[in-house]
mmCIF file of C-alpha atoms in Angstrom:
data_model
loop_
_atom_site.group_PDB
_atom_site.id
_atom_site.type_symbol
_atom_site.label_atom_id
_atom_site.label_comp_id
_atom_site.label_asym_id
_atom_site.label_seq_id
_atom_site.Cartn_x
_atom_site.Cartn_y
_atom_site.Cartn_z
ATOM 1 C CA MET A 1169 62.194 -15.559 18.395
ATOM 2 C CA ALA A 1170 63.584 -11.960 16.182
ATOM 3 C CA LYS A 1171 67.460 -12.021 16.193
ATOM 4 C CA THR A 1172 68.599 -9.068 17.761
ATOM 5 C CA PRO A 1173 70.466 -6.747 16.121
ATOM 6 C CA VAL A 1174 73.656 -5.122 16.216
ATOM 7 C CA MET A 1175 74.295 -2.825 19.257
ATOM 8 C CA ASN A 1176 74.121 0.943 19.129
ATOM 9 C CA ALA A 1177 76.835 2.974 18.929
ATOM 10 C CA ASP A 1178 76.132 5.606 21.311
ATOM 11 C CA PHE A 1179 73.908 2.367 24.181
ATOM 12 C CA ALA A 1180 77.591 1.001 23.750
ATOM 13 C CA ARG A 1181 79.700 3.887 24.988
ATOM 14 C CA TRP A 1182 77.228 4.933 27.128
ATOM 15 C CA TYR A 1183 77.462 1.646 29.074
ATOM 16 C CA VAL A 1184 81.242 1.641 28.913
ATOM 17 C CA ASP A 1185 81.177 4.981 30.426
ATOM 18 C CA ALA A 1186 79.322 4.413 32.478
ATOM 19 C CA PHE A 1187 80.349 0.457 34.014
ATOM 20 C CA MET A 1188 83.569 -0.239 32.531
ATOM 21 C CA ASP A 1189 82.162 -2.980 30.638
ATOM 22 C CA ASP A 1190 82.400 -3.896 26.927
ATOM 23 C CA GLY A 1191 81.835 -8.052 27.055
ATOM 24 C CA GLN A 1192 79.282 -10.304 27.779
ATOM 25 C CA THR A 1193 77.417 -8.468 30.517
ATOM 26 C CA ARG A 1194 77.062 -5.629 27.641
ATOM 27 C CA ALA A 1195 75.876 -7.274 25.015
ATOM 28 C CA GLN A 1196 72.859 -9.077 27.154
ATOM 29 C CA ARG A 1197 71.558 -5.485 28.234
ATOM 30 C CA TRP A 1198 71.909 -4.441 24.827
ATOM 31 C CA LYS A 1199 69.178 -7.159 24.325
ATOM 32 C CA GLY A 1200 67.270 -6.373 27.477
ATOM 33 C CA VAL A 1201 67.450 -2.705 25.898
ATOM 34 C CA VAL A 1202 65.972 -3.882 22.940
ATOM 35 C CA ASP A 1203 63.440 -6.453 24.170
ATOM 36 C CA THR A 1204 62.163 -4.264 26.649
ATOM 37 C CA ALA A 1205 61.133 -1.328 23.939
ATOM 38 C CA ALA A 1206 59.479 -4.151 21.929
ATOM 39 C CA THR A 1207 56.969 -3.965 24.573
ATOM 40 C CA ALA A 1208 56.960 -0.836 25.947
ATOM 41 C CA ASN A 1209 53.349 0.932 26.164
ATOM 42 C CA PHE A 1210 52.520 4.189 29.009
ATOM 43 C CA HIS A 1211 52.923 2.012 31.899
ATOM 44 C CA THR A 1212 55.624 0.874 31.018
ATOM 45 C CA VAL A 1213 57.735 4.725 29.801
ATOM 46 C CA GLU A 1214 55.891 6.171 33.365
ATOM 47 C CA VAL A 1215 58.306 2.799 35.052
ATOM 48 C CA LEU A 1216 61.433 3.731 32.931
ATOM 49 C CA VAL A 1217 61.332 7.449 33.414
ATOM 50 C CA ARG A 1218 60.942 6.639 37.054
ATOM 51 C CA TYR A 1219 64.205 4.859 36.997
ATOM 52 C CA ALA A 1220 65.969 7.531 34.700
ATOM 53 C CA PHE A 1221 65.499 10.157 36.650
ATOM 54 C CA ALA A 1222 66.208 8.599 40.201
ATOM 55 C CA THR A 1223 62.630 10.241 41.579
ATOM 56 C CA ALA A 1224 61.070 10.633 44.877
ATOM 57 C CA ALA A 1225 58.287 8.314 43.508
ATOM 58 C CA PRO A 1226 58.276 4.693 43.881
ATOM 59 C CA VAL A 1227 58.808 2.910 40.448
ATOM 60 C CA ASP A 1228 56.229 0.116 41.521
ATOM 61 C CA GLY A 1229 53.624 3.052 42.174
ATOM 62 C CA TRP A 1230 52.774 3.067 45.589
ATOM 63 C CA LYS A 1231 49.336 0.367 45.336
ATOM 64 C CA ASN A 1232 48.779 1.282 41.676
ATOM 65 C CA GLU A 1233 48.557 -2.919 40.619
ATOM 66 C CA LYS A 1234 49.165 -2.624 36.894
ATOM 67 C CA LEU A 1235 52.437 -0.245 37.606
ATOM 68 C CA ALA A 1236 53.781 -3.364 40.103
ATOM 69 C CA GLU A 1237 52.917 -5.551 37.100
ATOM 70 C CA THR A 1238 54.849 -3.746 34.511
ATOM 71 C CA HIS A 1239 57.777 -2.902 36.946
ATOM 72 C CA GLN A 1240 58.065 -6.527 37.275
ATOM 73 C CA ALA A 1241 57.965 -7.479 33.642
ATOM 74 C CA VAL A 1242 60.556 -4.738 33.257
ATOM 75 C CA LEU A 1243 62.783 -5.990 35.963
ATOM 76 C CA ALA A 1244 62.147 -9.521 33.925
ATOM 77 C CA THR A 1245 63.013 -8.190 30.431
ATOM 78 C CA ILE A 1246 65.899 -5.501 30.499
ATOM 79 C CA SER A 1247 68.387 -7.582 31.981
ATOM 80 C CA GLY A 1248 68.682 -9.507 29.078
ATOM 81 C CA ASN A 1249 70.048 -13.270 30.274
ATOM 82 C CA GLY A 1250 66.586 -14.352 31.358
ATOM 83 C CA SER A 1251 67.091 -13.474 35.001
ATOM 84 C CA PRO A 1252 65.385 -10.547 36.618
ATOM 85 C CA MET A 1253 67.400 -7.455 37.931
ATOM 86 C CA VAL A 1254 67.268 -6.881 41.491
ATOM 87 C CA PRO A 1255 66.317 -2.710 41.933
ATOM 88 C CA ALA A 1256 68.285 -2.819 45.190
ATOM 89 C CA ALA A 1257 71.416 -4.067 43.972
ATOM 90 C CA SER A 1258 71.686 -2.504 40.593
ATOM 91 C CA ARG A 1259 69.705 0.762 40.699
ATOM 92 C CA ARG A 1260 72.056 2.665 39.138
ATOM 93 C CA GLU A 1261 72.389 -0.176 35.794
ATOM 94 C CA LEU A 1262 68.512 0.037 35.947
ATOM 95 C CA GLN A 1263 68.971 3.795 36.068
ATOM 96 C CA VAL A 1264 70.992 3.936 32.878
ATOM 97 C CA LEU A 1265 69.359 1.090 31.069
ATOM 98 C CA SER A 1266 66.035 2.673 31.484
ATOM 99 C CA ALA A 1267 67.393 5.750 30.069
ATOM 100 C CA ALA A 1268 68.172 3.621 27.254
ATOM 101 C CA VAL A 1269 64.887 2.039 26.550
ATOM 102 C CA LEU A 1270 63.306 5.502 26.488
ATOM 103 C CA VAL A 1271 66.161 6.743 24.282
ATOM 104 C CA ARG A 1272 65.339 3.770 21.775
ATOM 105 C CA LEU A 1273 61.908 4.553 21.796
ATOM 106 C CA PHE A 1274 62.060 7.990 20.877
ATOM 107 C CA SER A 1275 62.229 6.900 17.185
ATOM 108 C CA SER A 1276 58.590 5.167 17.153
ATOM 109 C CA MET A 1277 56.650 6.496 20.540
ATOM 110 C CA PRO A 1278 56.037 9.563 21.251
ATOM 111 C CA ASP A 1279 54.534 9.214 24.705
ATOM 112 C CA ALA A 1280 57.983 8.398 25.193
ATOM 113 C CA ALA A 1281 59.924 11.824 24.122
ATOM 114 C CA ILE A 1282 56.800 13.335 26.318
ATOM 115 C CA VAL A 1283 57.301 11.491 29.191
ATOM 116 C CA VAL A 1284 60.561 12.952 29.457
ATOM 117 C CA LEU A 1285 60.384 16.395 28.567
ATOM 118 C CA ASN A 1286 57.404 16.458 31.423
ATOM 119 C CA ALA A 1287 59.479 14.546 34.157
ATOM 120 C CA SER A 1288 62.354 17.014 33.119
ATOM 121 C CA PHE A 1289 60.178 19.705 34.270
ATOM 122 C CA GLU A 1290 62.168 22.761 31.861
ATOM 123 C CA GLY A 1291 65.502 21.322 34.448
ATOM 124 C CA LYS A 1292 64.456 21.594 37.841
ATOM 125 C CA ARG A 1293 64.242 18.261 38.024
ATOM 126 C CA LYS A 1294 67.968 16.610 38.221
ATOM 127 C CA TYR A 1295 69.783 13.996 36.866
ATOM 128 C CA ASP A 1296 72.892 11.552 36.543
ATOM 129 C CA LEU A 1297 72.848 9.905 33.309
ATOM 130 C CA PRO A 1298 75.803 9.206 30.503
ATOM 131 C CA MET A 1299 73.390 11.143 27.779
ATOM 132 C CA ASP A 1300 71.638 14.558 27.450
ATOM 133 C CA LEU A 1301 67.846 12.775 27.976
ATOM 134 C CA PRO A 1302 65.412 16.064 27.993
ATOM 135 C CA GLY A 1303 67.894 17.170 24.765
ATOM 136 C CA LEU A 1304 67.524 13.844 22.855
ATOM 137 C CA ALA A 1305 63.522 14.145 23.967
ATOM 138 C CA LYS A 1306 62.863 17.435 22.398
ATOM 139 C CA ILE A 1307 64.589 16.336 19.015
ATOM 140 C CA ALA A 1308 62.902 13.576 18.968
ATOM 141 C CA LEU A 1309 59.410 15.753 19.963
ATOM 142 C CA VAL A 1310 60.292 18.100 16.963
ATOM 143 C CA GLU A 1311 61.147 15.053 14.372
ATOM 144 C CA PHE A 1312 57.678 13.095 15.467
ATOM 145 C CA ALA A 1313 55.317 16.643 14.659
ATOM 146 C CA ARG A 1314 56.895 16.641 11.601
ATOM 147 C CA LYS A 1315 56.102 13.203 10.130
ATOM 148 C CA LYS A 1316 53.149 13.321 11.662
ATOM 149 C CA HIS A 1317 51.670 16.887 9.924
ATOM 150 C CA GLU A 1318 53.662 15.525 6.160
ATOM 151 C CA ARG A 1319 51.130 15.578 3.408
ATOM 152 C CA PRO A 1320 51.343 12.049 1.957
ATOM 153 C CA ASP A 1321 52.786 11.712 -1.517
ATOM 154 C CA THR A 1322 49.867 10.935 -3.502
ATOM 155 C CA LYS A 1323 51.062 7.989 -4.688
ATOM 156 C CA ALA A 1324 50.731 6.115 -1.627
ATOM 157 C CA PHE A 1325 46.910 6.866 -2.127
ATOM 158 C CA GLU A 1326 47.172 4.182 -5.367
ATOM 159 C CA ILE A 1327 46.078 0.842 -5.296
ATOM 160 C CA VAL A 1328 47.851 -1.637 -7.791
ATOM 161 C CA ALA A 1329 46.208 -3.609 -9.810
ATOM 162 C CA PRO A 1330 47.195 -7.628 -8.685
ATOM 163 C CA LYS A 1331 48.556 -10.539 -10.802
ATOM 164 C CA LEU A 1332 46.196 -13.622 -10.918
ATOM 165 C CA GLU A 1333 49.006 -16.393 -10.736
ATOM 166 C CA PHE A 1334 46.641 -18.604 -12.703
ATOM 167 C CA GLU A 1335 47.442 -20.463 -16.077
ATOM 168 C CA VAL A 1336 46.406 -23.704 -17.319
ATOM 169 C CA SER A 1337 47.831 -24.777 -20.862
ATOM 170 C CA PRO A 1338 44.786 -26.000 -23.706
ATOM 171 C CA GLU A 1339 46.983 -29.440 -24.211
ATOM 172 C CA ALA A 1340 46.638 -29.191 -19.997
ATOM 173 C CA MET A 1341 42.742 -28.746 -20.046
ATOM 174 C CA ALA A 1342 41.999 -31.711 -23.236
ATOM 175 C CA SER A 1343 43.308 -34.293 -21.096
ATOM 176 C CA MET A 1344 42.240 -33.720 -17.767
ATOM 177 C CA THR A 1345 40.434 -35.464 -15.205
ATOM 178 C CA SER A 1346 37.504 -34.592 -13.363
ATOM 179 C CA ALA A 1347 39.964 -34.787 -10.187
ATOM 180 C CA GLN A 1348 42.067 -32.716 -11.971
ATOM 181 C CA TRP A 1349 39.402 -29.688 -13.291
ATOM 182 C CA THR A 1350 38.694 -29.862 -8.994
ATOM 183 C CA SER A 1351 42.225 -28.974 -7.653
ATOM 184 C CA GLU A 1352 42.445 -26.930 -10.837
ATOM 185 C CA LEU A 1353 39.208 -24.882 -9.811
ATOM 186 C CA ASP A 1354 40.668 -25.161 -5.741
ATOM 187 C CA ARG A 1355 43.909 -23.183 -7.061
ATOM 188 C CA LEU A 1356 42.328 -20.739 -8.943
ATOM 189 C CA ARG A 1357 39.839 -19.873 -6.026
ATOM 190 C CA ASP A 1358 43.374 -19.802 -3.804
ATOM 191 C CA ALA A 1359 44.809 -17.079 -6.226
ATOM 192 C CA ALA A 1360 41.605 -15.480 -6.325
ATOM 193 C CA ARG A 1361 41.585 -15.453 -2.707
ATOM 194 C CA MET A 1362 44.609 -13.906 -2.444
ATOM 195 C CA ALA A 1363 44.453 -11.166 -4.886
ATOM 196 C CA THR A 1364 41.261 -10.057 -3.153
ATOM 197 C CA ARG A 1365 43.050 -9.819 0.277
ATOM 198 C CA GLU A 1366 46.006 -7.523 -2.172
ATOM 199 C CA ILE A 1367 42.996 -5.575 -3.017
ATOM 200 C CA VAL A 1368 41.261 -5.298 0.414
ATOM 201 C CA ASP A 1369 44.870 -4.896 2.312
ATOM 202 C CA GLY A 1370 45.034 -1.572 -0.007
ATOM 203 C CA GLN A 1371 41.911 -0.410 0.840
ATOM 204 C CA ASN A 1372 42.281 -0.418 4.307
ATOM 205 C CA ARG A 1373 45.892 1.564 4.342
ATOM 206 C CA VAL A 1374 44.023 4.145 2.040
ATOM 207 C CA ALA A 1375 41.120 4.482 3.870
ATOM 208 C CA LYS A 1376 43.628 4.971 7.195
ATOM 209 C CA LEU A 1377 45.749 7.713 5.295
ATOM 210 C CA LEU A 1378 42.871 9.082 4.675
ATOM 211 C CA ALA A 1379 41.356 9.282 8.225
ATOM 212 C CA ARG A 1380 44.513 10.603 9.885
ATOM 213 C CA ARG A 1381 44.705 13.259 7.330
ATOM 214 C CA ILE A 1382 40.845 14.139 7.686
ATOM 215 C CA SER A 1383 41.833 13.893 11.560
ATOM 216 C CA LEU A 1384 45.304 16.434 10.724
ATOM 217 C CA GLY A 1385 42.794 18.459 8.750
ATOM 218 C CA GLU A 1386 40.075 18.810 11.717
ATOM 219 C CA GLU A 1387 42.907 19.195 14.230
ATOM 220 C CA GLU A 1388 44.379 22.765 12.245
ATOM 221 C CA LEU A 1389 41.074 24.174 11.425
ATOM 222 C CA GLN A 1390 39.941 23.517 14.850
ATOM 223 C CA MET A 1391 42.994 25.081 16.720
ATOM 224 C CA LEU A 1392 43.191 27.855 13.863
ATOM 225 C CA TRP A 1393 38.972 28.802 14.826
ATOM 226 C CA TRP A 1394 40.087 28.774 18.284
ATOM 227 C CA LEU A 1395 42.673 31.342 17.804
ATOM 228 C CA ILE A 1396 41.087 33.921 15.876
ATOM 229 C CA GLY A 1397 38.336 33.183 17.787
ATOM 230 C CA GLY A 1398 40.143 34.388 20.871
ATOM 231 C CA GLN A 1399 37.064 33.239 23.545
ATOM 232 C CA SER A 1400 38.283 30.306 26.445
ATOM 233 C CA ASN A 1401 35.666 28.171 26.765
ATOM 234 C CA VAL A 1402 37.152 26.930 30.516
ATOM 235 C CA ALA A 1403 37.463 30.922 31.754
ATOM 236 C CA ASP A 1404 34.128 31.870 29.215
ATOM 237 C CA ALA A 1405 36.100 34.969 28.904
ATOM 238 C CA PRO A 1406 38.504 36.228 25.871
ATOM 239 C CA PHE A 1407 41.700 35.289 26.105
ATOM 240 C CA ASP A 1408 42.999 39.029 27.424
ATOM 241 C CA GLU A 1409 40.623 38.383 30.132
ATOM 242 C CA ILE A 1410 42.147 35.821 31.700
ATOM 243 C CA ALA A 1411 44.077 35.897 34.795
ATOM 244 C CA ALA A 1412 47.972 35.406 33.591
ATOM 245 C CA SER A 1413 48.373 33.095 36.474
ATOM 246 C CA LEU A 1414 45.633 30.881 35.316
ATOM 247 C CA LYS A 1415 46.206 31.223 31.975
ATOM 248 C CA PRO A 1416 48.637 28.896 31.157
ATOM 249 C CA LEU A 1417 47.080 26.029 32.833
ATOM 250 C CA VAL A 1418 43.660 26.637 31.063
ATOM 251 C CA LEU A 1419 44.680 27.042 26.918
ATOM 252 C CA GLY A 1420 47.328 24.607 27.335
ATOM 253 C CA GLU A 1421 44.023 22.303 28.081
ATOM 254 C CA GLU A 1422 41.333 23.991 25.484
ATOM 255 C CA LEU A 1423 44.961 23.642 22.633
ATOM 256 C CA GLY A 1424 45.395 19.827 24.057
ATOM 257 C CA GLN A 1425 41.298 19.041 23.658
ATOM 258 C CA LEU A 1426 41.478 19.937 20.065
ATOM 259 C CA THR A 1427 45.144 17.806 19.691
ATOM 260 C CA GLN A 1428 43.765 14.574 17.513
ATOM 261 C CA VAL A 1429 47.277 13.191 16.987
ATOM 262 C CA SER A 1430 49.904 12.996 19.460
ATOM 263 C CA PRO A 1431 52.180 15.455 19.850
ATOM 264 C CA GLY A 1432 50.446 17.884 18.039
ATOM 265 C CA PRO A 1433 51.534 20.488 15.536
ATOM 266 C CA ALA A 1434 55.368 21.580 15.798
ATOM 267 C CA SER A 1435 53.533 24.721 15.746
ATOM 268 C CA MET A 1436 52.249 24.617 19.721
ATOM 269 C CA LYS A 1437 54.663 26.889 20.960
ATOM 270 C CA ALA A 1438 53.593 30.000 18.820
ATOM 271 C CA LEU A 1439 49.834 29.454 19.142
ATOM 272 C CA LEU A 1440 50.224 29.534 22.934
ATOM 273 C CA SER A 1441 52.266 32.451 21.938
ATOM 274 C CA ARG A 1442 49.596 33.719 20.287
ATOM 275 C CA ALA A 1443 46.804 33.168 22.416
ATOM 276 C CA GLY A 1444 48.575 35.780 24.753
ATOM 277 C CA ILE A 1445 50.817 33.296 26.904
ATOM 278 C CA GLY A 1446 54.047 35.074 27.550
ATOM 279 C CA GLY A 1447 57.645 34.625 29.298
ATOM 280 C CA GLU A 1448 56.982 35.671 32.423
ATOM 281 C CA THR A 1449 57.960 33.918 35.046
ATOM 282 C CA LEU A 1450 55.063 32.560 37.554
ATOM 283 C CA LYS A 1451 54.951 30.451 39.991
ATOM 284 C CA ILE A 1452 53.398 26.604 40.509
ATOM 285 C CA SER A 1453 51.866 27.388 43.293
ATOM 286 C CA ASP A 1454 50.388 30.853 42.182
ATOM 287 C CA ALA A 1455 49.021 28.798 38.928
ATOM 288 C CA VAL A 1456 47.297 25.884 40.540
ATOM 289 C CA ASN A 1457 45.662 27.876 43.418
ATOM 290 C CA ALA A 1458 44.403 29.950 40.456
ATOM 291 C CA ALA A 1459 42.829 26.899 39.380
ATOM 292 C CA ASP A 1460 38.573 26.755 39.264
ATOM 293 C CA VAL A 1461 37.554 23.877 42.060
ATOM 294 C CA ASP A 1462 34.848 22.721 39.462
ATOM 295 C CA TRP A 1463 38.007 22.717 36.425
ATOM 296 C CA ILE A 1464 40.281 21.043 38.684
ATOM 297 C CA ARG A 1465 37.976 18.171 39.614
ATOM 298 C CA GLY A 1466 37.636 17.834 35.913
ATOM 299 C CA VAL A 1467 41.300 17.735 34.834
ATOM 300 C CA THR A 1468 42.236 15.012 37.459
ATOM 301 C CA THR A 1469 39.759 12.222 36.371
ATOM 302 C CA SER A 1470 42.620 10.037 34.754
ATOM 303 C CA ASP A 1471 44.228 7.277 37.384
ATOM 304 C CA ARG A 1472 47.246 8.168 35.462
ATOM 305 C CA VAL A 1473 48.037 11.064 37.011
ATOM 306 C CA SER A 1474 51.551 11.144 38.624
ATOM 307 C CA PRO A 1475 54.103 13.235 40.705
ATOM 308 C CA VAL A 1476 56.495 11.790 37.643
ATOM 309 C CA THR A 1477 55.359 12.280 34.433
ATOM 310 C CA THR A 1478 51.842 14.564 35.091
ATOM 311 C CA PRO A 1479 53.405 16.721 37.885
ATOM 312 C CA LEU A 1480 51.186 19.937 37.227
ATOM 313 C CA HIS A 1481 47.677 17.631 37.492
ATOM 314 C CA PHE A 1482 49.343 15.749 40.666
ATOM 315 C CA ALA A 1483 50.033 19.358 41.755
ATOM 316 C CA LEU A 1484 45.809 19.739 41.034
ATOM 317 C CA GLU A 1485 44.976 16.295 41.942
ATOM 318 C CA LYS A 1486 46.779 17.269 45.478
ATOM 319 C CA LYS A 1487 45.340 20.929 46.256
ATOM 320 C CA LEU A 1488 41.625 19.036 45.046
ATOM 321 C CA GLU A 1489 42.432 16.411 47.721
ATOM 322 C CA ILE A 1490 43.470 18.835 50.984
ATOM 323 C CA GLY A 1491 41.641 21.859 49.907
ATOM 324 C CA SER A 1492 43.776 24.515 50.849
ATOM 325 C CA ASN A 1493 45.849 27.041 49.582
ATOM 326 C CA ASP A 1494 49.296 26.263 51.069
ATOM 327 C CA ALA A 1495 48.939 22.092 52.774
ATOM 328 C CA TRP A 1496 49.053 20.838 49.249
ATOM 329 C CA LEU A 1497 52.355 22.604 48.511
ATOM 330 C CA PRO A 1498 54.425 21.039 50.604
ATOM 331 C CA VAL A 1499 52.868 17.655 50.449
ATOM 332 C CA TRP A 1500 52.835 18.102 45.896
ATOM 333 C CA ALA A 1501 56.798 18.899 46.542
ATOM 334 C CA SER A 1502 57.906 15.764 48.622
ATOM 335 C CA MET A 1503 55.964 13.393 46.459
ATOM 336 C CA THR A 1504 57.524 15.131 43.165
ATOM 337 C CA GLY A 1505 61.043 16.387 44.064
ATOM 338 C CA LEU A 1506 60.800 19.751 42.964
ATOM 339 C CA PRO A 1507 61.861 22.258 44.647
ATOM 340 C CA ILE A 1508 58.589 24.133 46.846
ATOM 341 C CA ASP A 1509 58.913 27.217 45.149
ATOM 342 C CA THR A 1510 59.253 25.834 41.666
ATOM 343 C CA SER A 1511 58.457 28.787 38.722
ATOM 344 C CA ILE A 1512 59.351 28.930 35.213
ATOM 345 C CA PRO A 1513 57.857 31.112 32.407
ATOM 346 C CA ALA A 1514 54.034 31.156 31.738
ATOM 347 C CA ILE A 1515 54.662 29.683 28.074
ATOM 348 C CA LYS A 1516 56.919 27.084 29.341
ATOM 349 C CA LEU A 1517 53.965 26.156 32.100
ATOM 350 C CA ALA A 1518 51.677 26.152 29.374
ATOM 351 C CA GLU A 1519 53.686 23.619 27.216
ATOM 352 C CA LEU A 1520 54.158 21.307 29.658
ATOM 353 C CA PHE A 1521 50.758 20.784 30.806
ATOM 354 C CA TYR A 1522 49.337 20.875 27.001
ATOM 355 C CA ARG A 1523 52.056 17.922 27.044
ATOM 356 C CA GLU A 1524 51.004 16.136 30.027
ATOM 357 C CA TYR A 1525 47.386 16.103 28.677
ATOM 358 C CA LEU A 1526 48.923 15.085 25.356
ATOM 359 C CA PHE A 1527 50.185 11.626 27.516
ATOM 360 C CA LEU A 1528 47.242 11.393 29.366
ATOM 361 C CA HIS A 1529 44.088 11.683 26.903
ATOM 362 C CA VAL A 1530 45.583 12.174 23.125
ATOM 363 C CA ASN A 1531 46.503 8.577 21.465
ATOM 364 C CA GLY A 1532 49.940 8.837 19.303
#
């Protein structure tokens, strides 16, 4: 079993600030945070963010079997002492610990930062935590974008010739029996096999680097042509002819479709701005009601659409289910915990929809 790393100073401070405990319990909880982060996937971050933001949506996802299973796994691991935590008695502690796991994941998992920013909904969803969780997520996402689009050093593509560790002296060869020859040949075979494995591993590493670089190059090229062309495939119209209320969702999705590697380029906001999306305030209800039913049906096919981590896709899903321009809104507000009259700048709306698309469809 891997040794638990030294407790992070930020976690130590957060736990003491929240629970006035710097003893054994804190040490156990730190182990729980580390262990939970070590096995996290997109189901895990969905559970964690629901706890961290104390959302109206149930943590076990209503009748979502996979989310319910993940919830139980998180409860069993995050305590750090082998005994599952009981939500009814530990809701506040689970909130802080879940946020701490998410922060730990910010260094390795783009989806963790994405779901936090999606759930925050540009500050519309309030939370009570000892850290600025959305602020830390934003910093992490910028760093992810920088690193993932960074050109690798040419030395990363070099494969060093392995050394074959085998030698038999002439004196030994002169007096070797057939059994000894067999033993030495076996040793030569094993050494050759190890050297070959090193070469193959090196070639696979280089191939993976090249494939990633090609994907990023293709992503950049397609985004550039999309922007230069200025034509929306969804709306079948030039960017400047798309209705202002529809543009953030449509162009956010189209840019998401062109993204090969999450969290996308650091220039994402600039691309959306250049495509003609401005800072004017737009109501969520107006953006959703402007969308065509057939398009909505196409963008809400994922079984991971969530009122917490993908609230805009969830709004579209409710609109499709209920079929009215008015009746879906109270349902959406109740299930997301967001104000019924929520409005944000159009460019922010496009960013949110883009990030939601990445979480649902693009591998990090």
